[in-house]
Amino acid sequence: MARPARCEIFHMKDGGRFEGTIMAVKADDLEVSIAGRTLVIRKDSIGWIDYEPEWDGKTSRKGELVLKAGIGAALPLPAYAFNNIARPGLASDVEFLINVEPSWAFGFRTDAFAYTTAYPQSETAVGKAQVNGGDLLFEGRWLALPERKLSPFLVGGLGVNTYTEEFELAPKPGFKWLDTGTRETRELEDTSVGMAAMLGVGAQYLISRHYVADVEAAWHWWRIDSDKFSNFMQQSSFAQAVSLMARLGWRF
């Protein structure tokens, strides 16, 4: 029987991955303690084993998987007058990353934005607008100091967005609709799908071997369907916003 040694990570040939402690080594098998249970694992089913007896979770590692969820603020930007039809609201996201190197990670994220109702107006009309949206992005992240518990990072993403708008528009007193000569309130509700991009900066803190937290400020760019939403208060095919996020994640 061999002296027990701590094995940080077992990488199996079928793609599985887990942490355990080798309790005994036999000709064809290993006896491994996993979460308090001892299992017999065939040697020929193991791809490789990372022995990291001193690792305490204070660094980022190659091969690490991270799942994070966050909540924060969604701030519409003046570009294309988007802040005329949307007011600051709530943002949330879910992010899944794989560390291909200690400094580099790639994965996917989805963001959701719920803006506060806005009341835009022009010289001749008043409106009420409710905007919601979200995106699904392929994401890349660069961590500046992977060997530190606290590190700044840069992040970017490219993907698609969904944009939904509910709009009510009515002439001001003394004005009428040019096409009908009437004064009724007109409503628009529609959704479009378009290209999305994101750039951000933040800071990550490694809480423990299994938990991580970060904060992030990111710029979001969405292409929207101007044919569906065009009116004299909104005539652009684009929207821009900033998100301010705080996240908690699980490392495995």
CSV table of C-alpha atoms in Angstrom, one decimal:
chain,number,residue,atom,x,y,z
A,1,MET,CA,0.0,0.0,0.0
A,2,ALA,CA,1.4,3.4,-1.0
A,3,ARG,CA,1.4,6.4,1.3
A,4,PRO,CA,-1.7,8.4,0.7
A,5,ALA,CA,-1.1,11.6,-1.4
A,6,ARG,CA,-3.5,14.4,-2.1
A,7,CYS,CA,-4.5,14.7,-5.8
A,8,GLU,CA,-6.1,18.0,-6.6
A,9,ILE,CA,-7.7,17.0,-9.9
A,10,PHE,CA,-8.4,13.8,-11.8
A,11,HIS,CA,-9.0,14.3,-15.5
A,12,MET,CA,-10.8,11.3,-17.0
A,13,LYS,CA,-10.6,10.1,-20.6
A,14,ASP,CA,-14.3,10.4,-21.0
A,15,GLY,CA,-14.1,14.2,-20.2
A,16,GLY,CA,-15.1,13.9,-16.5
A,17,ARG,CA,-13.2,15.9,-13.8
A,18,PHE,CA,-13.2,15.7,-10.0
A,19,GLU,CA,-11.1,16.2,-6.9
A,20,GLY,CA,-9.9,13.3,-4.7
A,21,THR,CA,-7.2,11.8,-2.5
A,22,ILE,CA,-5.4,8.6,-3.5
A,23,MET,CA,-5.6,6.2,-0.6
A,24,ALA,CA,-4.0,3.1,-2.3
A,25,VAL,CA,-2.3,2.2,-5.5
A,26,LYS,CA,-2.7,-1.3,-7.1
A,27,ALA,CA,-1.6,-2.9,-10.3
A,28,ASP,CA,-4.6,-1.8,-12.4
A,29,ASP,CA,-6.6,0.4,-10.0
A,30,LEU,CA,-6.5,3.3,-7.6
A,31,GLU,CA,-8.5,3.6,-4.4
A,32,VAL,CA,-9.6,7.2,-4.3
A,33,SER,CA,-11.4,9.1,-1.5
A,34,ILE,CA,-14.0,11.5,-3.0
A,35,ALA,CA,-16.1,13.5,-0.7
A,36,GLY,CA,-15.7,11.0,2.1
A,37,ARG,CA,-16.3,7.9,0.0
A,38,THR,CA,-13.6,5.6,-1.2
A,39,LEU,CA,-14.0,4.4,-4.8
A,40,VAL,CA,-11.9,2.1,-7.0
A,41,ILE,CA,-10.9,3.7,-10.3
A,42,ARG,CA,-9.2,1.9,-13.1
A,43,LYS,CA,-5.9,3.4,-14.1
A,44,ASP,CA,-6.7,3.1,-17.9
A,45,SER,CA,-9.8,5.3,-17.4
A,46,ILE,CA,-7.7,8.3,-16.2
A,47,GLY,CA,-6.3,10.8,-18.6
A,48,TRP,CA,-4.0,12.5,-16.2
A,49,ILE,CA,-3.9,13.7,-12.6
A,50,ASP,CA,-2.9,17.2,-11.4
A,51,TYR,CA,-1.0,16.9,-8.1
A,52,GLU,CA,-1.3,20.3,-6.3
A,53,PRO,CA,-1.0,19.5,-2.6
A,54,GLU,CA,-0.3,23.1,-1.6
A,55,TRP,CA,-2.9,24.9,-3.7
A,56,ASP,CA,-5.2,26.9,-1.6
A,57,GLY,CA,-7.5,28.6,-4.1
A,58,LYS,CA,-5.5,31.9,-4.1
A,59,THR,CA,-4.6,31.7,-7.8
A,60,SER,CA,-6.4,31.1,-11.1
A,61,ARG,CA,-5.6,27.8,-12.8
A,62,LYS,CA,-5.6,26.4,-16.3
A,63,GLY,CA,-8.6,24.2,-16.9
A,64,GLU,CA,-10.7,25.8,-14.2
A,65,LEU,CA,-14.4,26.2,-14.8
A,66,VAL,CA,-16.3,29.2,-13.4
A,67,LEU,CA,-20.1,29.8,-13.3
A,68,LYS,CA,-21.1,33.3,-12.1
A,69,ALA,CA,-24.4,35.2,-11.7
A,70,GLY,CA,-24.7,38.9,-11.1
A,71,ILE,CA,-27.1,41.8,-10.6
A,72,GLY,CA,-26.6,45.6,-11.0
A,73,ALA,CA,-27.7,48.7,-12.9
A,74,ALA,CA,-28.5,49.3,-16.6
A,75,LEU,CA,-27.8,52.8,-17.7
A,76,PRO,CA,-28.9,54.0,-21.2
A,77,LEU,CA,-26.5,56.2,-23.0
A,78,PRO,CA,-27.3,59.5,-24.9
A,79,ALA,CA,-25.8,58.1,-28.2
A,80,TYR,CA,-28.6,57.8,-30.8
A,81,ALA,CA,-30.9,59.5,-28.1
A,82,PHE,CA,-31.5,56.1,-26.5
A,83,ASN,CA,-31.9,57.8,-23.1
A,84,ASN,CA,-34.9,59.6,-24.4
A,85,ILE,CA,-37.0,56.4,-24.5
A,86,ALA,CA,-35.3,54.5,-21.6
A,87,ARG,CA,-34.4,55.4,-18.1
A,88,PRO,CA,-31.9,53.7,-15.7
A,89,GLY,CA,-33.1,50.2,-14.6
A,90,LEU,CA,-31.9,46.8,-13.5
A,91,ALA,CA,-29.4,44.5,-15.2
A,92,SER,CA,-28.6,40.8,-14.5
A,93,ASP,CA,-26.4,38.2,-16.1
A,94,VAL,CA,-25.2,34.7,-16.0
A,95,GLU,CA,-21.6,33.8,-17.2
A,96,PHE,CA,-19.8,30.5,-17.8
A,97,LEU,CA,-16.0,30.6,-18.5
A,98,ILE,CA,-13.3,28.1,-19.0
A,99,ASN,CA,-9.7,29.1,-18.2
A,100,VAL,CA,-7.7,27.9,-21.2
A,101,GLU,CA,-4.7,29.6,-19.5
A,102,PRO,CA,-4.4,31.1,-16.1
A,103,SER,CA,-4.8,34.6,-17.7
A,104,TRP,CA,-7.2,33.7,-20.5
A,105,ALA,CA,-10.8,32.5,-20.3
A,106,PHE,CA,-13.5,31.9,-22.9
A,107,GLY,CA,-17.1,31.1,-22.6
A,108,PHE,CA,-20.7,32.5,-22.9
A,109,ARG,CA,-22.8,35.0,-21.0
A,110,THR,CA,-26.3,36.2,-21.2
A,111,ASP,CA,-27.4,39.7,-20.0
A,112,ALA,CA,-30.9,41.0,-19.3
A,113,PHE,CA,-31.9,44.6,-19.0
A,114,ALA,CA,-35.2,46.0,-17.7
A,115,TYR,CA,-35.3,49.8,-18.0
A,116,THR,CA,-37.5,52.2,-16.1
A,117,THR,CA,-40.5,53.7,-18.0
A,118,ALA,CA,-39.6,56.9,-19.8
A,119,TYR,CA,-41.8,59.8,-20.9
A,120,PRO,CA,-40.3,61.3,-24.0
A,121,GLN,CA,-41.8,64.4,-25.7
A,122,SER,CA,-41.3,66.6,-28.7
A,123,GLU,CA,-42.8,70.0,-29.6
A,124,THR,CA,-45.9,68.3,-30.9
A,125,ALA,CA,-46.3,65.0,-29.1
A,126,VAL,CA,-45.8,63.2,-25.8
A,127,GLY,CA,-45.0,59.5,-25.3
A,128,LYS,CA,-44.6,56.7,-22.9
A,129,ALA,CA,-41.9,54.1,-23.5
A,130,GLN,CA,-41.0,50.8,-21.8
A,131,VAL,CA,-37.8,49.1,-23.1
A,132,ASN,CA,-36.5,45.6,-22.2
A,133,GLY,CA,-33.7,43.6,-23.8
A,134,GLY,CA,-31.0,41.1,-23.5
A,135,ASP,CA,-28.1,39.5,-25.3
A,136,LEU,CA,-26.3,36.2,-25.7
A,137,LEU,CA,-22.5,36.6,-26.2
A,138,PHE,CA,-19.4,34.6,-26.9
A,139,GLU,CA,-17.1,36.1,-24.3
A,140,GLY,CA,-13.3,36.3,-23.8
A,141,ARG,CA,-11.6,37.6,-20.7
A,142,TRP,CA,-8.0,38.5,-19.9
A,143,LEU,CA,-7.0,38.4,-16.2
A,144,ALA,CA,-4.0,40.7,-15.5
A,145,LEU,CA,-2.7,39.0,-12.3
A,146,PRO,CA,-3.8,35.3,-12.2
A,147,GLU,CA,-1.4,34.5,-9.4
A,148,ARG,CA,-3.1,37.1,-7.1
A,149,LYS,CA,-6.4,36.8,-5.2
A,150,LEU,CA,-7.3,40.3,-6.4
A,151,SER,CA,-6.8,41.1,-10.1
A,152,PRO,CA,-8.2,43.5,-12.7
A,153,PHE,CA,-9.5,42.1,-15.9
A,154,LEU,CA,-10.6,43.1,-19.4
A,155,VAL,CA,-13.6,41.4,-21.1
A,156,GLY,CA,-15.2,41.5,-24.5
A,157,GLY,CA,-18.1,39.7,-26.2
A,158,LEU,CA,-19.9,39.3,-29.6
A,159,GLY,CA,-23.3,37.8,-30.2
A,160,VAL,CA,-27.0,38.6,-30.7
A,161,ASN,CA,-29.5,40.7,-28.8
A,162,THR,CA,-33.3,40.8,-28.4
A,163,TYR,CA,-34.9,44.2,-28.0
A,164,THR,CA,-38.5,44.8,-27.0
A,165,GLU,CA,-40.3,48.2,-26.9
A,166,GLU,CA,-43.8,49.2,-25.8
A,167,PHE,CA,-44.5,52.8,-27.0
A,168,GLU,CA,-47.5,55.0,-26.6
A,169,LEU,CA,-47.6,58.3,-28.5
A,170,ALA,CA,-50.2,61.1,-28.5
A,171,PRO,CA,-50.4,64.6,-30.0
A,172,LYS,CA,-50.1,67.6,-27.6
A,173,PRO,CA,-53.1,69.9,-27.1
A,174,GLY,CA,-53.6,71.8,-30.3
A,175,PHE,CA,-52.0,69.2,-32.6
A,176,LYS,CA,-53.4,66.3,-34.6
A,177,TRP,CA,-52.0,63.4,-36.6
A,178,LEU,CA,-51.2,64.5,-40.1
A,179,ASP,CA,-52.4,61.3,-41.8
A,180,THR,CA,-55.8,61.2,-40.2
A,181,GLY,CA,-56.5,64.6,-38.6
A,182,THR,CA,-57.3,62.8,-35.3
A,183,ARG,CA,-55.9,63.0,-31.8
A,184,GLU,CA,-56.0,59.3,-30.6
A,185,THR,CA,-53.1,57.7,-28.6
A,186,ARG,CA,-51.2,55.3,-30.9
A,187,GLU,CA,-49.4,52.2,-29.5
A,188,LEU,CA,-46.5,50.2,-30.7
A,189,GLU,CA,-45.2,46.9,-29.3
A,190,ASP,CA,-42.6,44.9,-31.1
A,191,THR,CA,-39.4,42.8,-30.7
A,192,SER,CA,-36.4,42.7,-32.9
A,193,VAL,CA,-33.2,40.5,-33.0
A,194,GLY,CA,-29.8,41.9,-34.1
A,195,MET,CA,-26.1,41.9,-33.6
A,196,ALA,CA,-24.6,42.7,-30.1
A,197,ALA,CA,-21.2,43.6,-28.8
A,198,MET,CA,-19.7,44.3,-25.4
A,199,LEU,CA,-16.5,45.7,-23.9
A,200,GLY,CA,-15.8,45.9,-20.1
A,201,VAL,CA,-13.3,46.3,-17.3
A,202,GLY,CA,-13.5,44.9,-13.8
A,203,ALA,CA,-11.8,43.3,-10.8
A,204,GLN,CA,-11.9,39.7,-9.6
A,205,TYR,CA,-11.5,38.5,-6.0
A,206,LEU,CA,-10.8,34.8,-5.3
A,207,ILE,CA,-12.8,34.1,-2.1
A,208,SER,CA,-11.8,30.4,-1.7
A,209,ARG,CA,-11.0,27.2,-3.6
A,210,HIS,CA,-14.7,27.1,-4.8
A,211,TYR,CA,-15.9,30.7,-4.8
A,212,VAL,CA,-15.1,33.9,-6.6
A,213,ALA,CA,-16.6,37.4,-6.8
A,214,ASP,CA,-16.1,40.3,-9.2
A,215,VAL,CA,-17.4,43.7,-10.1
A,216,GLU,CA,-17.6,45.0,-13.7
A,217,ALA,CA,-18.5,48.1,-15.8
A,218,ALA,CA,-19.3,47.2,-19.4
A,219,TRP,CA,-20.4,49.1,-22.6
A,220,HIS,CA,-23.1,47.3,-24.6
A,221,TRP,CA,-23.9,48.0,-28.3
A,222,TRP,CA,-27.1,46.6,-29.9
A,223,ARG,CA,-28.4,46.8,-33.5
A,224,ILE,CA,-32.2,47.1,-33.5
A,225,ASP,CA,-34.8,47.2,-36.3
A,226,SER,CA,-35.5,50.8,-37.1
A,227,ASP,CA,-38.3,49.9,-39.5
A,228,LYS,CA,-40.2,48.4,-36.5
A,229,PHE,CA,-39.6,51.2,-34.0
A,230,SER,CA,-39.0,54.3,-36.1
A,231,ASN,CA,-40.8,57.5,-35.1
A,232,PHE,CA,-39.8,61.1,-34.8
A,233,MET,CA,-38.5,60.5,-31.2
A,234,GLN,CA,-36.4,57.4,-32.2
A,235,GLN,CA,-34.9,57.1,-35.7
A,236,SER,CA,-31.7,55.1,-35.1
A,237,SER,CA,-30.9,51.4,-35.8
A,238,PHE,CA,-28.7,51.2,-32.7
A,239,ALA,CA,-28.8,51.4,-28.9
A,240,GLN,CA,-25.9,51.8,-26.4
A,241,ALA,CA,-25.9,51.3,-22.7
A,242,VAL,CA,-23.6,50.7,-19.7
A,243,SER,CA,-24.0,48.0,-17.1
A,244,LEU,CA,-22.6,48.1,-13.6
A,245,MET,CA,-22.5,44.5,-12.2
A,246,ALA,CA,-21.6,42.7,-9.0
A,247,ARG,CA,-21.2,38.9,-9.3
A,248,LEU,CA,-20.7,35.8,-7.2
A,249,GLY,CA,-19.4,32.6,-8.8
A,250,TRP,CA,-18.6,28.9,-8.2
A,251,ARG,CA,-15.2,27.5,-9.3
A,252,PHE,CA,-14.9,23.8,-10.2
